[in-house]
């Protein structure tokens, strides 16, 4: 399986990092070794002094497809989860300055904590989903899927022009504003609507 991630898919997050708001999706990949499951602790890597949390809604692809039409794309995912796209911001900033790829900042081991998946049918409106991240009991990121720049269906259709999507692939759909540095000892709790799906410590 592969992890496909969408950058700058909430306008306020793009602005907080002084990035232009994109007109087409910004795509990057994480390997399967980035996954961190079952709310296991995240061990802060020693190669970065500035790892940021980025809370995201994650789609799980339910069947294989390529060149998927946007009007049929909703049938290619049945479940959603919350995930954290951990980003070594100091490394990313250095690479962006030189026009280099982001992989060292985004794709390192355990950089993609993921919650259990839940059926999307649990939710009355997939485009009015509230989600938020608390760090040490304080609200840090608050988002709603109504603010996506590119819809889930558009993302699936766009990505499938370039990569064949396979069952089990995961798509991290972008993070709202409020990203910030994590520190050893922090507790991260992520909620989809009022359901707590993420609850782990930084060690």
Coordinates of N, CA, C and O in Angstrom, one line a residue, residues 2-121:
X2 N 0.3 2.3 -0.4 CA 1.0 3.6 -0.4 C 0.2 4.7 0.3 O -1.0 4.6 0.4
X3 N 0.9 5.7 0.8 CA 0.3 6.8 1.4 C 0.5 8.0 0.5 O 1.6 8.4 0.2
X4 N -0.6 8.6 0.1 CA -0.6 9.8 -0.8 C -1.1 10.9 0.1 O -2.1 10.8 0.8
X5 N -0.4 12.0 0.1 CA -0.7 13.1 1.0 C -0.9 14.4 0.1 O -0.2 14.6 -0.9
X6 N -1.9 15.2 0.5 CA -2.2 16.5 -0.2 C -1.7 17.6 0.7 O -2.1 17.8 1.8
X7 N -0.9 18.5 0.1 CA -0.4 19.6 0.8 C -1.3 20.9 0.5 O -1.9 21.0 -0.6
X8 N -1.4 21.8 1.5 CA -2.0 23.1 1.3 C -3.4 23.0 0.8 O -3.8 23.7 -0.1
X9 N -4.2 22.1 1.4 CA -5.6 21.9 0.9 C -6.6 22.6 1.8 O -7.8 22.5 1.6
X10 N -6.1 23.4 2.7 CA -6.9 24.4 3.5 C -6.2 25.7 3.3 O -5.0 25.9 3.7
X11 N -6.9 26.7 2.9 CA -6.3 28.0 2.5 C -5.6 28.6 3.7 O -4.5 29.2 3.6
X12 N -6.2 28.6 4.9 CA -5.6 29.2 6.0 C -4.3 28.6 6.4 O -3.4 29.3 7.0
X13 N -4.1 27.3 6.2 CA -2.9 26.6 6.5 C -1.8 27.1 5.5 O -0.7 27.4 5.9
X14 N -2.2 27.2 4.2 CA -1.2 27.7 3.2 C -0.7 29.1 3.6 O 0.5 29.4 3.6
X15 N -1.6 29.9 4.1 CA -1.3 31.3 4.4 C -0.4 31.3 5.7 O 0.5 32.2 5.7
X16 N -0.6 30.4 6.6 CA 0.2 30.5 7.9 C 1.6 30.2 7.6 O 2.5 30.6 8.4
X17 N 1.9 29.4 6.6 CA 3.3 29.1 6.2 C 3.8 29.9 5.1 O 4.8 29.6 4.5
X18 N 3.0 31.0 4.8 CA 3.4 31.9 3.7 C 3.6 31.2 2.3 O 4.5 31.5 1.6
X19 N 2.7 30.2 2.1 CA 2.7 29.5 0.8 C 1.6 30.0 0.0 O 0.5 30.4 0.5
X20 N 1.7 30.0 -1.3 CA 0.6 30.4 -2.2 C -0.5 29.4 -2.1 O -0.3 28.2 -1.9
X21 N -1.8 29.8 -2.2 CA -2.9 28.9 -2.2 C -2.9 28.2 -3.6 O -2.9 28.9 -4.6
X22 N -2.8 26.9 -3.6 CA -2.6 26.2 -4.9 C -3.9 26.2 -5.8 O -5.0 26.3 -5.3
X23 N -3.6 26.1 -7.1 CA -4.7 26.0 -8.1 C -4.9 24.5 -8.5 O -5.9 24.2 -9.1
X24 N -3.9 23.7 -8.2 CA -4.1 22.2 -8.4 C -3.5 21.6 -7.2 O -2.7 22.2 -6.5
X25 N -3.9 20.3 -6.9 CA -3.4 19.7 -5.6 C -1.9 19.5 -5.6 O -1.3 19.3 -6.6
X26 N -1.4 19.8 -4.4 CA 0.1 19.5 -4.2 C 0.2 18.1 -3.6 O -0.4 17.8 -2.5
X27 N 0.9 17.3 -4.3 CA 1.0 15.8 -3.9 C 2.4 15.4 -3.4 O 3.4 15.8 -4.0
X28 N 2.4 14.6 -2.4 CA 3.7 14.0 -2.0 C 3.3 12.6 -1.4 O 2.1 12.3 -1.2
X29 N 4.3 11.8 -1.3 CA 4.1 10.4 -0.8 C 4.8 10.1 0.5 O 5.9 10.7 0.8
X30 N 4.3 9.2 1.2 CA 5.0 8.6 2.4 C 5.0 7.1 2.2 O 4.1 6.5 1.6
X31 N 6.1 6.4 2.6 CA 6.2 4.9 2.5 C 5.3 4.3 3.6 O 4.9 4.9 4.6
X32 N 5.1 3.0 3.4 CA 4.3 2.3 4.5 C 5.0 2.3 5.8 O 4.4 2.1 6.9
X33 N 6.3 2.4 5.8 CA 7.1 2.5 7.1 C 6.8 3.7 7.9 O 7.2 3.9 9.1
X34 N 6.1 4.7 7.3 CA 5.7 5.9 8.0 C 4.5 5.7 8.9 O 4.3 6.5 9.9
X35 N 3.8 4.6 8.7 CA 2.6 4.4 9.5 C 2.9 4.1 10.9 O 3.9 3.4 11.3
X36 N 2.1 4.7 11.8 CA 2.2 4.4 13.3 C 0.8 4.2 13.7 O -0.1 5.1 13.7
X37 N 0.5 2.9 14.1 CA -0.9 2.5 14.4 C -1.1 2.3 15.9 O -0.2 2.3 16.7
X38 N -2.4 2.1 16.3 CA -2.8 1.7 17.6 C -2.4 2.7 18.7 O -2.2 2.3 19.9
X39 N -2.3 4.0 18.3 CA -2.0 5.0 19.3 C -0.7 4.7 20.0 O -0.6 5.1 21.2
X40 N 0.2 4.1 19.4 CA 1.5 3.9 20.0 C 2.3 5.2 20.0 O 2.0 6.1 19.3
X41 N 3.2 5.4 21.0 CA 3.9 6.7 21.1 C 4.7 7.0 19.9 O 5.2 6.1 19.2
X42 N 4.9 8.3 19.7 CA 5.7 8.8 18.6 C 7.0 9.2 19.2 O 7.1 10.0 20.1
X43 N 8.1 8.6 18.8 CA 9.4 8.9 19.3 C 10.1 10.0 18.4 O 10.3 9.9 17.3
X44 N 10.3 11.2 19.1 CA 10.8 12.3 18.4 C 12.2 12.0 17.8 O 13.1 11.6 18.5
X45 N 12.3 12.2 16.5 CA 13.6 11.9 15.8 C 14.7 12.9 16.2 O 14.4 14.1 16.5
X46 N 15.9 12.4 16.3 CA 17.0 13.3 16.7 C 17.6 14.1 15.6 O 18.4 15.0 15.8
X47 N 17.0 14.0 14.3 CA 17.6 14.7 13.2 C 16.8 16.0 13.0 O 17.1 16.8 12.1
X48 N 15.8 16.3 13.8 CA 15.1 17.6 13.6 C 14.8 18.2 15.0 O 14.6 17.5 16.0
X49 N 14.9 19.5 15.0 CA 14.6 20.3 16.2 C 13.2 21.0 16.1 O 12.8 21.7 17.0
X50 N 12.4 20.7 15.0 CA 11.2 21.4 14.8 C 10.2 20.5 14.1 O 9.8 20.8 13.0
X51 N 9.7 19.4 14.7 CA 8.7 18.6 14.2 C 7.3 19.1 14.5 O 7.0 19.4 15.6
X52 N 6.5 19.3 13.4 CA 5.2 19.9 13.6 C 4.1 18.8 13.4 O 4.3 17.9 12.6
X53 N 3.0 18.9 14.1 CA 1.9 18.1 13.9 C 1.0 18.7 12.8 O 0.9 19.9 12.7
X54 N 0.4 17.9 12.0 CA -0.6 18.3 11.0 C -1.7 17.3 11.0 O -1.6 16.2 10.5
X55 N -2.9 17.6 11.6 CA -4.0 16.7 11.7 C -4.8 16.7 10.4 O -5.0 17.7 9.8
X56 N -5.2 15.5 9.9 CA -5.8 15.4 8.7 C -6.9 14.3 8.7 O -6.8 13.3 9.4
X57 N -7.9 14.5 7.8 CA -8.9 13.4 7.5 C -8.2 12.5 6.5 O -7.6 13.0 5.5
X58 N -8.3 11.2 6.7 CA -7.7 10.2 5.8 C -8.7 9.3 5.2 O -9.6 8.8 5.9
X59 N -8.6 9.1 3.9 CA -9.5 8.2 3.1 C -8.7 6.9 2.9 O -7.5 6.9 2.7
X60 N -9.5 5.8 3.0 CA -8.9 4.5 2.6 C -9.6 4.0 1.3 O -10.8 3.9 1.2
X61 N -8.7 3.8 0.3 CA -9.2 3.3 -1.0 C -9.8 1.9 -0.8 O -9.1 1.0 -0.3
X62 N -10.9 1.7 -1.4 CA -11.6 0.4 -1.2 C -11.6 -0.5 -2.4 O -11.9 -1.7 -2.3
X63 N -11.1 0.0 -3.6 CA -11.0 -0.8 -4.8 C -10.0 -0.2 -5.7 O -9.8 1.0 -5.7
X64 N -9.5 -1.0 -6.6 CA -8.4 -0.5 -7.6 C -9.1 0.3 -8.6 O -10.2 0.1 -9.1
X65 N -8.3 1.4 -9.0 CA -8.8 2.2 -10.1 C -7.8 3.2 -10.6 O -6.8 3.5 -9.9
X66 N -7.9 3.6 -11.9 CA -7.0 4.6 -12.4 C -7.9 5.4 -13.4 O -8.9 4.9 -14.0
X67 N -7.5 6.6 -13.7 CA -8.2 7.5 -14.5 C -9.7 7.5 -14.1 O -10.6 7.4 -14.9
X68 N -9.9 7.7 -12.8 CA -11.3 7.6 -12.2 C -11.9 9.0 -12.5 O -11.4 10.1 -12.3
X69 N -13.2 8.9 -13.0 CA -14.0 10.1 -13.1 C -14.4 10.7 -11.8 O -14.8 9.9 -10.9
X70 N -14.4 12.0 -11.7 CA -14.8 12.6 -10.4 C -16.2 12.2 -10.0 O -16.4 12.0 -8.8
X71 N -17.1 12.0 -10.9 CA -18.5 11.7 -10.6 C -18.6 10.3 -10.0 O -19.6 10.0 -9.4
X72 N -17.6 9.4 -10.2 CA -17.7 8.1 -9.7 C -16.7 7.9 -8.5 O -16.7 6.8 -7.9
X73 N -15.9 8.9 -8.1 CA -14.8 8.8 -7.2 C -15.3 8.4 -5.8 O -14.6 7.8 -5.0
X74 N -16.6 8.8 -5.4 CA -17.1 8.6 -4.1 C -17.2 7.1 -3.8 O -17.1 6.6 -2.6
X75 N -17.3 6.3 -4.8 CA -17.4 4.8 -4.6 C -16.1 4.1 -4.4 O -16.0 2.9 -4.2
X76 N -15.0 4.9 -4.4 CA -13.7 4.3 -4.3 C -13.2 4.4 -2.8 O -12.0 4.0 -2.5
X77 N -14.0 5.0 -1.9 CA -13.6 4.9 -0.5 C -14.8 4.8 0.3 O -15.9 5.4 0.1
X78 N -14.8 3.9 1.3 CA -15.9 3.6 2.2 C -15.6 4.0 3.7 O -16.6 4.1 4.5
X79 N -14.3 4.2 4.0 CA -14.0 4.5 5.4 C -13.1 5.7 5.5 O -12.3 6.0 4.5
X80 N -13.1 6.4 6.6 CA -12.2 7.5 6.9 C -11.6 7.4 8.3 O -12.1 6.6 9.1
X81 N -10.5 8.1 8.5 CA -9.8 8.1 9.8 C -9.2 9.4 10.0 O -9.4 10.3 9.2
X82 N -8.6 9.6 11.1 CA -7.7 10.7 11.4 C -6.3 10.3 11.3 O -6.0 9.2 11.8
X83 N -5.5 11.2 10.8 CA -4.0 10.9 10.8 C -3.3 12.1 11.1 O -3.8 13.3 11.0
X84 N -2.0 12.0 11.5 CA -1.1 13.1 11.8 C 0.0 13.0 10.7 O 0.7 12.0 10.7
X85 N 0.2 14.1 10.0 CA 1.3 14.2 9.1 C 2.4 14.9 9.8 O 2.4 16.1 9.8
X86 N 3.3 14.2 10.5 CA 4.4 14.8 11.2 C 5.4 15.3 10.1 O 5.7 14.6 9.2
X87 N 5.8 16.6 10.3 CA 6.7 17.2 9.4 C 7.9 17.8 10.1 O 7.7 18.6 11.0
X88 N 9.1 17.5 9.6 CA 10.3 18.1 10.2 C 10.4 19.5 9.5 O 11.0 19.6 8.4
X89 N 9.8 20.5 10.1 CA 9.7 21.8 9.4 C 11.1 22.4 9.1 O 11.2 23.1 8.1
X90 N 12.1 22.2 10.0 CA 13.4 22.8 9.7 C 14.0 22.2 8.5 O 14.6 22.9 7.6
X91 N 13.9 20.8 8.3 CA 14.4 20.2 7.1 C 13.6 20.6 5.9 O 14.2 20.9 4.9
X92 N 12.3 20.7 6.0 CA 11.5 21.1 4.9 C 11.8 22.5 4.4 O 11.9 22.7 3.2
X93 N 12.0 23.4 5.4 CA 12.3 24.8 5.0 C 13.6 24.8 4.2 O 13.7 25.6 3.2
X94 N 14.6 24.1 4.7 CA 15.9 24.1 4.0 C 15.8 23.5 2.6 O 16.4 24.1 1.6
X95 N 15.0 22.5 2.4 CA 14.8 21.9 1.1 C 14.0 22.8 0.2 O 14.3 22.9 -1.0
X96 N 13.0 23.4 0.7 CA 12.2 24.3 -0.1 C 13.0 25.5 -0.6 O 12.9 25.9 -1.8
X97 N 13.9 26.0 0.2 CA 14.8 27.1 -0.2 C 15.6 26.7 -1.4 O 15.9 27.6 -2.3
X98 N 16.0 25.5 -1.5 CA 16.9 25.0 -2.6 C 16.1 24.3 -3.7 O 16.7 23.8 -4.7
X99 N 14.8 24.3 -3.6 CA 14.0 23.6 -4.6 C 14.1 22.1 -4.6 O 13.9 21.5 -5.7
X100 N 14.4 21.5 -3.5 CA 14.6 20.1 -3.4 C 13.3 19.4 -2.9 O 12.5 20.0 -2.3
X101 N 13.2 18.1 -3.1 CA 12.0 17.3 -2.6 C 12.0 17.4 -1.1 O 12.9 17.6 -0.4
X102 N 10.8 17.0 -0.6 CA 10.5 17.1 0.8 C 10.6 15.8 1.6 O 10.3 15.7 2.8
X103 N 11.0 14.7 0.9 CA 10.8 13.4 1.5 C 11.5 13.3 2.9 O 10.9 12.6 3.8
X104 N 12.7 13.8 3.1 CA 13.3 13.7 4.4 C 12.5 14.3 5.5 O 12.6 13.9 6.6
X105 N 11.8 15.4 5.1 CA 11.0 16.1 6.1 C 9.6 15.4 6.4 O 9.0 15.6 7.4
X106 N 9.1 14.6 5.4 CA 7.7 14.1 5.5 C 7.6 12.6 5.6 O 6.6 12.1 6.1
X107 N 8.6 11.9 5.1 CA 8.4 10.5 4.9 C 9.2 9.6 5.8 O 9.3 8.4 5.6
X108 N 9.7 10.1 6.9 CA 10.5 9.4 7.8 C 9.7 8.4 8.6 O 8.5 8.5 8.7
X109 N 10.4 7.4 9.2 CA 9.7 6.4 10.0 C 8.7 7.0 11.0 O 9.1 7.9 11.8
X110 N 7.5 6.4 11.1 CA 6.5 6.8 12.1 C 6.0 8.2 11.9 O 5.4 8.7 12.9
X111 N 6.2 8.8 10.7 CA 5.7 10.2 10.5 C 4.2 10.2 10.2 O 3.7 11.3 9.9
X112 N 3.5 9.1 10.2 CA 2.1 9.1 9.8 C 1.3 8.3 10.8 O 0.8 7.2 10.5
X113 N 1.1 8.8 12.0 CA 0.2 8.1 12.9 C -1.2 8.1 12.3 O -1.7 9.1 11.7
X114 N -1.9 7.0 12.5 CA -3.2 6.8 11.9 C -4.1 6.1 12.9 O -3.7 5.2 13.7
X115 N -5.4 6.6 13.0 CA -6.4 6.1 13.9 C -7.0 4.8 13.2 O -6.8 4.5 12.1
X116 N -7.9 4.2 13.9 CA -8.8 3.2 13.3 C -9.7 3.9 12.3 O -10.1 5.1 12.5
X117 N -10.1 3.2 11.3 CA -11.0 3.7 10.3 C -12.4 3.4 10.7 O -12.7 2.4 11.4
X118 N -13.3 4.4 10.3 CA -14.7 4.2 10.6 C -15.5 4.4 9.3 O -15.0 5.1 8.4
X119 N -16.7 3.8 9.2 CA -17.4 3.9 7.9 C -17.9 5.3 7.7 O -18.3 6.0 8.6
X120 N -17.7 5.8 6.5 CA -18.2 7.2 6.2 C -19.7 7.3 6.3 O -20.2 8.4 6.5
X121 N -20.4 6.2 6.3 CA -21.9 6.2 6.4 C -22.3 6.7 7.8 O -23.5 6.9 8.0

